Backbone as JSON Lines, residues from 0, in Angstrom:
{"i":0,"aa":"M","n":[0.55,-0.93,0.08],"ca":[0.13,-0.16,0.04],"c":[0.63,1.23,0.15]}
{"i":1,"aa":"T","n":[0.75,2.29,-1.09],"ca":[1.1,3.47,-0.83],"c":[0.44,4.64,-0.53]}
{"i":2,"aa":"H","n":[1.01,5.37,0.02],"ca":[0.54,6.67,0.87],"c":[1.24,7.83,0.43]}
{"i":3,"aa":"N","n":[0.43,9.2,0.15],"ca":[1.25,10.3,-0.11],"c":[1.73,10.78,0.97]}
{"i":4,"aa":"V","n":[3.14,11.17,1.09],"ca":[3.84,11.81,2.03],"c":[4.01,13.2,1.82]}
{"i":5,"aa":"M","n":[4.17,13.69,3.04],"ca":[4.55,15.29,3.09],"c":[5.89,15.5,3.41]}
{"i":6,"aa":"R","n":[6.51,16.36,2.59],"ca":[7.47,17.12,3.21],"c":[8.0,18.41,3.67]}
{"i":7,"aa":"R","n":[8.82,18.77,4.24],"ca":[8.95,20.24,4.71],"c":[8.75,21.5,3.69]}
{"i":8,"aa":"S","n":[7.65,22.25,3.71],"ca":[7.7,23.11,2.82],"c":[7.22,24.79,3.72]}
{"i":9,"aa":"K","n":[7.34,25.83,2.91],"ca":[6.07,26.58,3.34],"c":[5.01,26.51,3.05]}
{"i":10,"aa":"C","n":[4.0,27.14,3.92],"ca":[2.51,26.75,3.83],"c":[1.37,27.99,4.92]}
{"i":11,"aa":"N","n":[0.45,27.35,4.04],"ca":[-0.39,28.51,4.7],"c":[-1.31,27.44,5.64]}
{"i":12,"aa":"W","n":[-2.32,27.92,6.48],"ca":[-3.04,27.07,7.33],"c":[-4.54,27.74,7.26]}
{"i":13,"aa":"I","n":[-5.54,26.91,7.01],"ca":[-6.64,27.38,6.43],"c":[-7.92,26.75,7.52]}
{"i":14,"aa":"E","n":[-9.05,27.32,7.87],"ca":[-9.65,26.85,8.76],"c":[-10.93,27.32,8.13]}
{"i":15,"aa":"Y","n":[-12.22,26.18,7.97],"ca":[-13.26,26.49,8.03],"c":[-14.23,25.74,8.76]}
{"i":16,"aa":"K","n":[-15.27,26.26,9.08],"ca":[-16.28,26.23,10.33],"c":[-17.95,26.28,9.37]}
{"i":17,"aa":"Q","n":[-18.91,25.9,10.02],"ca":[-19.95,26.19,9.87],"c":[-20.73,27.17,10.63]}
{"i":18,"aa":"S","n":[-21.38,28.04,10.28],"ca":[-21.87,29.39,11.02],"c":[-23.01,28.54,11.59]}
{"i":19,"aa":"S","n":[-23.77,27.52,11.39],"ca":[-24.85,26.9,11.7],"c":[-24.84,25.54,11.94]}
{"i":20,"aa":"E","n":[-25.47,24.91,12.76],"ca":[-25.76,23.27,12.38],"c":[-26.4,22.86,11.23]}
{"i":21,"aa":"Q","n":[-26.07,21.38,10.56],"ca":[-26.46,21.26,9.35],"c":[-26.99,19.67,9.73]}
{"i":22,"aa":"T","n":[-28.13,19.57,8.8],"ca":[-29.17,18.32,9.16],"c":[-28.64,17.44,8.17]}
{"i":23,"aa":"I","n":[-28.02,15.97,8.43],"ca":[-27.64,15.27,7.33],"c":[-28.12,13.61,7.85]}
{"i":24,"aa":"S","n":[-27.98,13.62,6.18],"ca":[-28.07,12.02,6.09],"c":[-27.28,11.45,5.35]}
{"i":25,"aa":"T","n":[-27.5,9.88,5.03],"ca":[-26.56,9.37,4.41],"c":[-26.75,9.89,2.99]}
{"i":26,"aa":"N","n":[-25.42,10.38,2.65],"ca":[-24.68,11.03,1.18],"c":[-25.04,12.45,1.36]}
{"i":27,"aa":"S","n":[-25.15,13.17,2.48],"ca":[-25.18,14.49,2.54],"c":[-23.78,14.99,2.68]}
{"i":28,"aa":"V","n":[-23.94,16.27,1.52],"ca":[-22.31,16.72,1.23],"c":[-22.1,18.05,2.35]}
{"i":29,"aa":"I","n":[-20.78,17.98,2.79],"ca":[-20.91,19.13,4.53],"c":[-20.43,20.3,3.41]}
{"i":30,"aa":"T","n":[-21.07,21.14,3.82],"ca":[-21.04,22.51,3.58],"c":[-20.03,23.43,4.63]}
{"i":31,"aa":"W","n":[-19.24,24.21,4.37],"ca":[-18.62,25.24,5.4],"c":[-18.72,26.65,4.7]}
{"i":32,"aa":"D","n":[-19.01,27.87,5.71],"ca":[-19.16,29.0,5.32],"c":[-18.64,30.17,5.63]}
{"i":33,"aa":"T","n":[-17.67,29.63,6.9],"ca":[-16.54,30.33,7.83],"c":[-15.48,29.98,7.59]}
{"i":34,"aa":"K","n":[-14.26,30.83,7.04],"ca":[-13.05,30.91,6.49],"c":[-12.14,31.92,7.33]}
{"i":35,"aa":"K","n":[-11.07,31.12,8.19],"ca":[-10.07,31.75,8.4],"c":[-8.73,31.49,7.59]}
{"i":36,"aa":"T","n":[-7.89,32.08,7.35],"ca":[-6.58,31.5,6.81],"c":[-5.23,32.61,7.69]}
{"i":37,"aa":"T","n":[-4.14,31.93,7.24],"ca":[-2.83,32.43,7.58],"c":[-2.41,33.33,6.63]}
{"i":38,"aa":"G","n":[-2.66,33.34,5.57],"ca":[-2.27,34.07,4.68],"c":[-3.28,33.99,3.06]}
{"i":39,"aa":"S","n":[-2.46,34.23,1.97],"ca":[-3.31,34.46,0.6],"c":[-2.93,33.0,0.37]}
{"i":40,"aa":"D","n":[-4.12,32.27,0.52],"ca":[-4.16,31.11,-0.05],"c":[-4.76,30.35,-1.61]}
{"i":41,"aa":"S","n":[-4.84,29.31,-2.27],"ca":[-5.67,28.83,-3.25],"c":[-6.9,27.75,-3.08]}
{"i":42,"aa":"V","n":[-7.36,27.97,-2.24],"ca":[-8.28,27.24,-1.39],"c":[-10.0,27.76,-1.91]}
{"i":43,"aa":"S","n":[-10.86,27.48,-2.23],"ca":[-11.99,28.15,-2.5],"c":[-13.11,27.0,-1.88]}
{"i":44,"aa":"I","n":[-14.32,26.89,-1.23],"ca":[-15.12,26.4,-1.35],"c":[-16.77,26.81,-1.13]}
{"i":45,"aa":"N","n":[-17.26,25.93,-2.47],"ca":[-18.61,26.65,-2.69],"c":[-19.61,26.11,-1.71]}
{"i":46,"aa":"G","n":[-21.05,26.82,-2.13],"ca":[-22.18,26.55,-1.5],"c":[-22.83,25.25,-1.33]}
{"i":47,"aa":"S","n":[-22.26,24.5,-2.18],"ca":[-22.68,23.2,-2.5],"c":[-21.63,22.28,-1.68]}
{"i":48,"aa":"G","n":[-20.54,22.78,-0.8],"ca":[-19.73,22.09,-0.52],"c":[-18.53,21.1,-1.21]}
{"i":49,"aa":"I","n":[-18.37,21.76,-2.61],"ca":[-17.33,21.61,-2.96],"c":[-16.19,22.47,-3.02]}
{"i":50,"aa":"I","n":[-14.96,21.62,-2.63],"ca":[-13.68,22.09,-2.72],"c":[-12.76,21.94,-3.43]}
{"i":51,"aa":"T","n":[-11.94,23.39,-4.18],"ca":[-11.66,23.52,-5.32],"c":[-10.13,24.07,-4.62]}
{"i":52,"aa":"L","n":[-9.14,23.22,-4.88],"ca":[-7.41,23.43,-4.56],"c":[-6.82,23.8,-5.73]}
{"i":53,"aa":"S","n":[-5.87,24.53,-5.75],"ca":[-4.87,24.78,-6.56],"c":[-4.3,23.84,-7.38]}
{"i":54,"aa":"P","n":[-3.71,23.24,-8.59],"ca":[-3.37,22.26,-8.88],"c":[-1.86,22.32,-8.89]}
{"i":55,"aa":"L","n":[-1.21,23.69,-8.33],"ca":[0.08,23.61,-8.36],"c":[0.88,23.54,-7.0]}
{"i":56,"aa":"K","n":[-0.07,23.24,-6.07],"ca":[0.23,22.95,-4.52],"c":[0.06,22.02,-4.01]}
{"i":57,"aa":"R","n":[0.19,21.59,-2.51],"ca":[-0.06,19.98,-1.95],"c":[-0.65,20.1,-1.1]}
{"i":58,"aa":"Y","n":[-1.68,19.5,-0.6],"ca":[-2.59,19.74,0.5],"c":[-2.49,18.82,1.68]}
{"i":59,"aa":"W","n":[-3.19,19.03,2.41],"ca":[-3.49,17.93,3.69],"c":[-4.74,18.43,4.36]}
{"i":60,"aa":"L","n":[-5.77,17.84,3.98],"ca":[-6.93,18.18,4.52],"c":[-7.52,17.72,5.81]}
{"i":61,"aa":"Q","n":[-7.97,17.79,6.78],"ca":[-8.58,17.11,7.87],"c":[-9.77,17.9,8.33]}
{"i":62,"aa":"A","n":[-10.59,17.03,8.26],"ca":[-12.38,17.58,8.83],"c":[-12.37,16.64,10.3]}
{"i":63,"aa":"S","n":[-12.47,17.49,11.43],"ca":[-12.77,16.9,12.99],"c":[-14.36,17.17,12.84]}
{"i":64,"aa":"V","n":[-14.78,16.0,13.1],"ca":[-16.09,15.51,13.2],"c":[-16.89,15.84,14.19]}
{"i":65,"aa":"S","n":[-17.99,16.36,14.66],"ca":[-19.28,15.85,15.48],"c":[-20.27,16.09,14.83]}
{"i":66,"aa":"V","n":[-20.98,14.55,15.5],"ca":[-22.12,14.62,14.79],"c":[-23.26,14.07,16.24]}
{"i":67,"aa":"Q","n":[-24.45,14.77,15.98],"ca":[-25.66,14.12,16.98],"c":[-26.18,13.2,16.24]}
{"i":68,"aa":"R","n":[-26.39,11.94,16.65],"ca":[-27.19,11.06,15.84],"c":[-28.1,11.33,16.38]}
{"i":69,"aa":"S","n":[-29.33,10.88,15.53],"ca":[-30.84,11.24,15.35],"c":[-31.31,9.47,16.55]}
{"i":70,"aa":"T","n":[-30.64,8.46,16.11],"ca":[-30.79,7.41,17.0],"c":[-29.2,7.1,17.65]}
{"i":71,"aa":"Y","n":[-29.29,6.99,18.72],"ca":[-27.83,7.12,19.53],"c":[-27.13,6.04,19.59]}
{"i":72,"aa":"N","n":[-27.82,4.75,19.06],"ca":[-26.73,3.32,19.17],"c":[-26.2,3.24,17.87]}
{"i":73,"aa":"T","n":[-25.98,3.92,17.16],"ca":[-25.64,3.72,15.44],"c":[-24.27,4.24,15.03]}
{"i":74,"aa":"D","n":[-24.09,3.58,13.9],"ca":[-22.58,3.95,13.25],"c":[-22.62,5.25,12.32]}
{"i":75,"aa":"F","n":[-21.35,5.82,12.0],"ca":[-21.79,6.99,11.21],"c":[-20.21,7.2,10.21]}
{"i":76,"aa":"Q","n":[-19.76,7.59,9.3],"ca":[-18.87,7.31,8.48],"c":[-18.87,8.7,7.59]}
{"i":77,"aa":"F","n":[-17.58,9.69,7.61],"ca":[-17.66,10.4,6.4],"c":[-16.26,10.17,5.44]}
{"i":78,"aa":"D","n":[-16.15,10.51,4.62],"ca":[-15.13,10.17,3.37],"c":[-14.84,11.5,2.37]}
{"i":79,"aa":"F","n":[-13.89,11.52,1.89],"ca":[-13.64,12.73,1.44],"c":[-14.16,11.78,-0.09]}
{"i":80,"aa":"Q","n":[-14.94,12.78,-1.19],"ca":[-14.73,11.95,-2.51],"c":[-14.59,13.25,-3.46]}
{"i":81,"aa":"K","n":[-14.41,13.04,-4.9],"ca":[-14.21,13.89,-5.52],"c":[-15.29,14.36,-6.14]}
{"i":82,"aa":"G","n":[-15.35,15.88,-6.43],"ca":[-16.07,16.94,-6.74],"c":[-17.35,16.11,-7.11]}
{"i":83,"aa":"D","n":[-17.18,15.16,-8.44],"ca":[-18.25,14.61,-9.31],"c":[-18.84,13.63,-8.26]}
{"i":84,"aa":"G","n":[-18.53,13.18,-7.01],"ca":[-19.15,11.64,-6.29],"c":[-18.13,10.54,-6.35]}
{"i":85,"aa":"T","n":[-17.17,10.54,-7.22],"ca":[-16.08,9.26,-7.1],"c":[-15.53,9.1,-5.83]}
{"i":86,"aa":"S","n":[-15.84,7.65,-5.53],"ca":[-14.76,7.61,-4.26],"c":[-13.4,7.51,-4.35]}
{"i":87,"aa":"L","n":[-12.68,7.84,-3.21],"ca":[-11.26,7.86,-3.37],"c":[-10.99,6.89,-2.12]}
{"i":88,"aa":"D","n":[-10.0,5.78,-2.71],"ca":[-9.42,4.94,-1.5],"c":[-7.99,5.45,-0.79]}
{"i":89,"aa":"Q","n":[-7.44,4.77,0.0],"ca":[-6.66,5.43,0.64],"c":[-5.42,5.1,-0.45]}
{"i":90,"aa":"S","n":[-5.03,4.62,-1.51],"ca":[-3.86,5.03,-2.18],"c":[-3.97,6.57,-3.14]}
{"i":91,"aa":"E","n":[-5.45,7.05,-3.12],"ca":[-5.4,8.11,-3.35],"c":[-5.37,9.24,-1.94]}
{"i":92,"aa":"G","n":[-5.11,8.84,-1.04],"ca":[-4.71,10.05,-0.14],"c":[-6.14,10.18,0.72]}
{"i":93,"aa":"N","n":[-7.01,9.39,1.12],"ca":[-8.43,9.43,1.57],"c":[-8.05,8.4,2.68]}
{"i":94,"aa":"F","n":[-8.47,9.12,3.87],"ca":[-8.79,8.18,5.11],"c":[-9.95,8.67,5.97]}
{"i":95,"aa":"G","n":[-10.8,7.84,5.86],"ca":[-12.13,8.32,6.3],"c":[-12.3,8.63,7.86]}
{"i":96,"aa":"C","n":[-13.48,9.02,8.39],"ca":[-13.63,9.02,9.56],"c":[-14.72,7.84,10.05]}
{"i":97,"aa":"K","n":[-14.56,6.9,11.03],"ca":[-15.49,5.98,10.66],"c":[-16.14,5.32,12.63]}
{"i":98,"aa":"F","n":[-17.01,6.14,12.68],"ca":[-17.4,5.59,13.97],"c":[-18.49,4.5,14.5]}
{"i":99,"aa":"V","n":[-18.16,3.42,15.21],"ca":[-18.44,2.46,15.19],"c":[-19.22,2.44,16.31]}
{"i":100,"aa":"W","n":[-20.58,2.33,16.59],"ca":[-21.24,1.67,18.18],"c":[-20.65,0.55,18.3]}
{"i":101,"aa":"D","n":[-20.28,0.43,19.42],"ca":[-19.58,-0.91,20.44],"c":[-20.61,-1.07,21.74]}
{"i":102,"aa":"G","n":[-21.79,-0.61,21.85],"ca":[-22.7,-0.47,23.21],"c":[-22.39,-2.14,23.24]}
{"i":103,"aa":"Q","n":[-22.78,-3.01,22.52],"ca":[-22.77,-4.59,23.35],"c":[-21.44,-4.94,23.54]}
{"i":104,"aa":"L","n":[-20.32,-4.49,22.79],"ca":[-19.17,-5.11,23.64],"c":[-18.87,-4.61,24.57]}
{"i":105,"aa":"A","n":[-19.16,-2.99,25.25],"ca":[-18.53,-2.69,26.41],"c":[-19.38,-3.38,27.21]}
{"i":106,"aa":"S","n":[-20.86,-3.6,26.91],"ca":[-21.68,-4.9,27.95],"c":[-21.01,-6.12,28.44]}
{"i":107,"aa":"S","n":[-20.07,-6.77,27.42],"ca":[-19.52,-8.12,27.99],"c":[-18.21,-8.24,27.55]}
{"i":108,"aa":"P","n":[-17.47,-8.44,28.19],"ca":[-16.21,-8.82,28.05],"c":[-15.86,-9.83,26.98]}
{"i":109,"aa":"Y","n":[-16.87,-10.75,26.93],"ca":[-16.63,-11.96,26.25],"c":[-17.68,-11.68,24.86]}
{"i":110,"aa":"S","n":[-17.97,-10.66,24.12],"ca":[-18.67,-10.59,23.39],"c":[-18.19,-10.87,21.85]}
{"i":111,"aa":"T","n":[-18.9,-11.48,20.82],"ca":[-18.54,-11.83,19.67],"c":[-18.02,-10.74,18.8]}
{"i":112,"aa":"F","n":[-18.28,-9.35,18.93],"ca":[-18.25,-8.2,18.23],"c":[-16.74,-7.83,18.2]}
{"i":113,"aa":"P","n":[-16.6,-7.28,17.08],"ca":[-14.58,-7.31,16.99],"c":[-14.22,-5.78,17.52]}
{"i":114,"aa":"L","n":[-13.4,-5.64,18.02],"ca":[-12.95,-4.63,18.55],"c":[-12.63,-3.28,17.74]}
{"i":115,"aa":"T","n":[-13.05,-2.26,17.68],"ca":[-13.02,-1.18,16.88],"c":[-12.02,-0.27,17.28]}
{"i":116,"aa":"N","n":[-11.51,0.59,16.84],"ca":[-10.9,1.95,16.88],"c":[-11.66,2.85,16.0]}
{"i":117,"aa":"S","n":[-12.6,3.27,16.39],"ca":[-13.42,4.82,16.03],"c":[-12.34,5.82,15.87]}
{"i":118,"aa":"S","n":[-12.53,6.72,14.64],"ca":[-12.35,8.01,14.42],"c":[-13.09,8.82,14.35]}
{"i":119,"aa":"L","n":[-12.63,9.75,14.79],"ca":[-13.62,11.34,14.36],"c":[-13.07,12.23,13.48]}
{"i":120,"aa":"V","n":[-11.94,11.98,12.96],"ca":[-11.17,12.67,12.15],"c":[-10.9,12.01,10.27]}
{"i":121,"aa":"A","n":[-11.48,12.86,9.25],"ca":[-11.16,12.51,8.25],"c":[-10.01,13.22,7.67]}
{"i":122,"aa":"S","n":[-9.25,12.63,6.7],"ca":[-8.28,13.13,6.23],"c":[-7.86,12.89,4.72]}
{"i":123,"aa":"L","n":[-7.52,13.86,4.08],"ca":[-7.26,13.94,2.59],"c":[-5.76,14.17,2.19]}
{"i":124,"aa":"I","n":[-4.87,13.47,1.48],"ca":[-3.34,14.35,1.42],"c":[-3.42,14.51,-0.42]}
{"i":125,"aa":"V","n":[-3.55,15.36,-1.21],"ca":[-3.07,15.39,-2.52],"c":[-2.09,16.03,-2.79]}
{"i":126,"aa":"N","n":[-1.55,15.79,-3.88],"ca":[-0.36,16.32,-4.43],"c":[-0.64,17.13,-6.01]}
{"i":127,"aa":"Y","n":[-0.81,18.2,-5.99],"ca":[-1.16,19.0,-7.32],"c":[-2.15,18.27,-7.59]}
{"i":128,"aa":"P","n":[-3.47,18.96,-7.17],"ca":[-4.73,17.84,-7.3],"c":[-4.89,18.5,-8.63]}
{"i":129,"aa":"V","n":[-6.05,17.66,-9.44],"ca":[-6.61,18.31,-10.77],"c":[-8.04,18.13,-10.64]}
{"i":130,"aa":"T","n":[-8.5,17.66,-9.9],"ca":[-9.91,17.63,-9.49],"c":[-10.48,18.51,-8.35]}
{"i":131,"aa":"T","n":[-12.16,18.85,-8.26],"ca":[-12.62,19.16,-7.02],"c":[-13.02,17.86,-6.12]}
{"i":132,"aa":"Y","n":[-12.89,18.29,-4.97],"ca":[-12.81,17.39,-3.43],"c":[-14.5,17.67,-2.93]}
{"i":133,"aa":"K","n":[-14.83,16.72,-1.9],"ca":[-15.99,17.56,-0.99],"c":[-15.96,16.39,-0.05]}
{"i":134,"aa":"L","n":[-16.57,16.59,1.16],"ca":[-16.53,15.7,2.27],"c":[-18.43,15.22,2.34]}
{"i":135,"aa":"V","n":[-18.45,14.08,2.46],"ca":[-19.47,13.35,2.56],"c":[-19.71,12.38,3.74]}
{"i":136,"aa":"C","n":[-21.07,12.51,3.92],"ca":[-21.48,11.74,4.89],"c":[-22.18,10.56,4.45]}
{"i":137,"aa":"T","n":[-21.12,9.33,4.65],"ca":[-21.58,8.47,3.71],"c":[-22.51,7.07,4.84]}
{"i":138,"aa":"N","n":[-22.46,7.45,6.21],"ca":[-23.46,6.77,6.66],"c":[-23.8,6.84,8.0]}
{"i":139,"aa":"V","n":[-25.18,7.48,7.65],"ca":[-25.6,8.11,9.06],"c":[-27.08,7.96,9.21]}
{"i":140,"aa":"N","n":[-27.46,7.7,10.28],"ca":[-29.15,8.11,10.45],"c":[-29.78,9.2,10.1]}
{"i":141,"aa":"A","n":[-31.0,9.15,9.36],"ca":[-31.38,10.43,8.46],"c":[-31.76,11.07,9.78]}
{"i":142,"aa":"N","n":[-32.06,12.69,9.5],"ca":[-32.28,13.6,10.54],"c":[-31.31,13.65,11.64]}
{"i":143,"aa":"S","n":[-29.85,13.21,11.59],"ca":[-28.88,13.5,12.04],"c":[-28.3,14.84,12.25]}
{"i":144,"aa":"T","n":[-27.66,15.21,13.2],"ca":[-27.3,16.66,12.88],"c":[-25.36,16.68,13.05]}
{"i":145,"aa":"F","n":[-25.2,17.31,12.0],"ca":[-23.55,18.05,12.09],"c":[-23.18,19.04,12.29]}
{"i":146,"aa":"C","n":[-22.66,19.1,13.8],"ca":[-22.53,20.44,14.63],"c":[-21.53,21.43,14.4]}
{"i":147,"aa":"E","n":[-21.87,22.45,14.9],"ca":[-20.98,23.46,14.47],"c":[-19.55,23.39,15.0]}
{"i":148,"aa":"E","n":[-19.47,22.73,16.25],"ca":[-18.02,22.65,16.48],"c":[-16.9,21.81,15.53]}
{"i":149,"aa":"S","n":[-17.31,21.22,14.89],"ca":[-16.81,20.32,13.54],"c":[-15.88,21.58,12.64]}
{"i":150,"aa":"N","n":[-14.37,21.26,12.49],"ca":[-13.5,22.08,11.47],"c":[-13.18,21.3,10.59]}
{"i":151,"aa":"L","n":[-12.72,22.05,9.24],"ca":[-12.39,21.55,8.23],"c":[-10.84,22.32,8.46]}
{"i":152,"aa":"F","n":[-9.62,21.88,8.29],"ca":[-8.11,22.24,8.7],"c":[-7.47,21.66,7.42]}
{"i":153,"aa":"I","n":[-6.99,22.72,6.71],"ca":[-6.29,22.38,5.5],"c":[-4.88,23.18,5.16]}
{"i":154,"aa":"M","n":[-3.81,22.62,5.12],"ca":[-2.66,22.88,4.96],"c":[-2.41,22.65,3.25]}
{"i":155,"aa":"E","n":[-1.68,24.06,2.95],"ca":[-1.68,24.14,1.78],"c":[0.2,24.57,1.54]}
{"i":156,"aa":"M","n":[0.6,23.64,0.95],"ca":[2.0,23.66,0.77],"c":[2.7,23.99,-0.68]}
{"i":157,"aa":"E","n":[3.4,24.7,-0.56],"ca":[4.07,25.06,-2.2],"c":[5.39,24.37,-2.1]}
């Protein structure tokens, strides 16, 4: 398995947030409307959640996810996808956020459920991108809430 690696370089830090909560279901695209940056960057996100990056730079995107599920004992998952909805795998720099409800595991040390290592961070590493991207909720109960404390951090490197 190969991964995109980062090297030392001059960079800009960009943070996106939401000004209000977003109601989500499976296949919801996450939208971001508040931007802070450390300098002059080449990142933009439109009202539909499509992320545009410069093809002349390298990027590390990290989405810190906070979700209020409409049904408590359920799983959720977020993944970066290409702007056209095409899935990305690890060889393309996508490392999804997957929360697995393990309430039954916690109630019994002899449970047959596998141990899980849930993550609340989705990452995407891309070098000189030639497409757009978006963060998509690929699994969650209908009428769940993507909370305001969620963030999208982007390192833009020359």
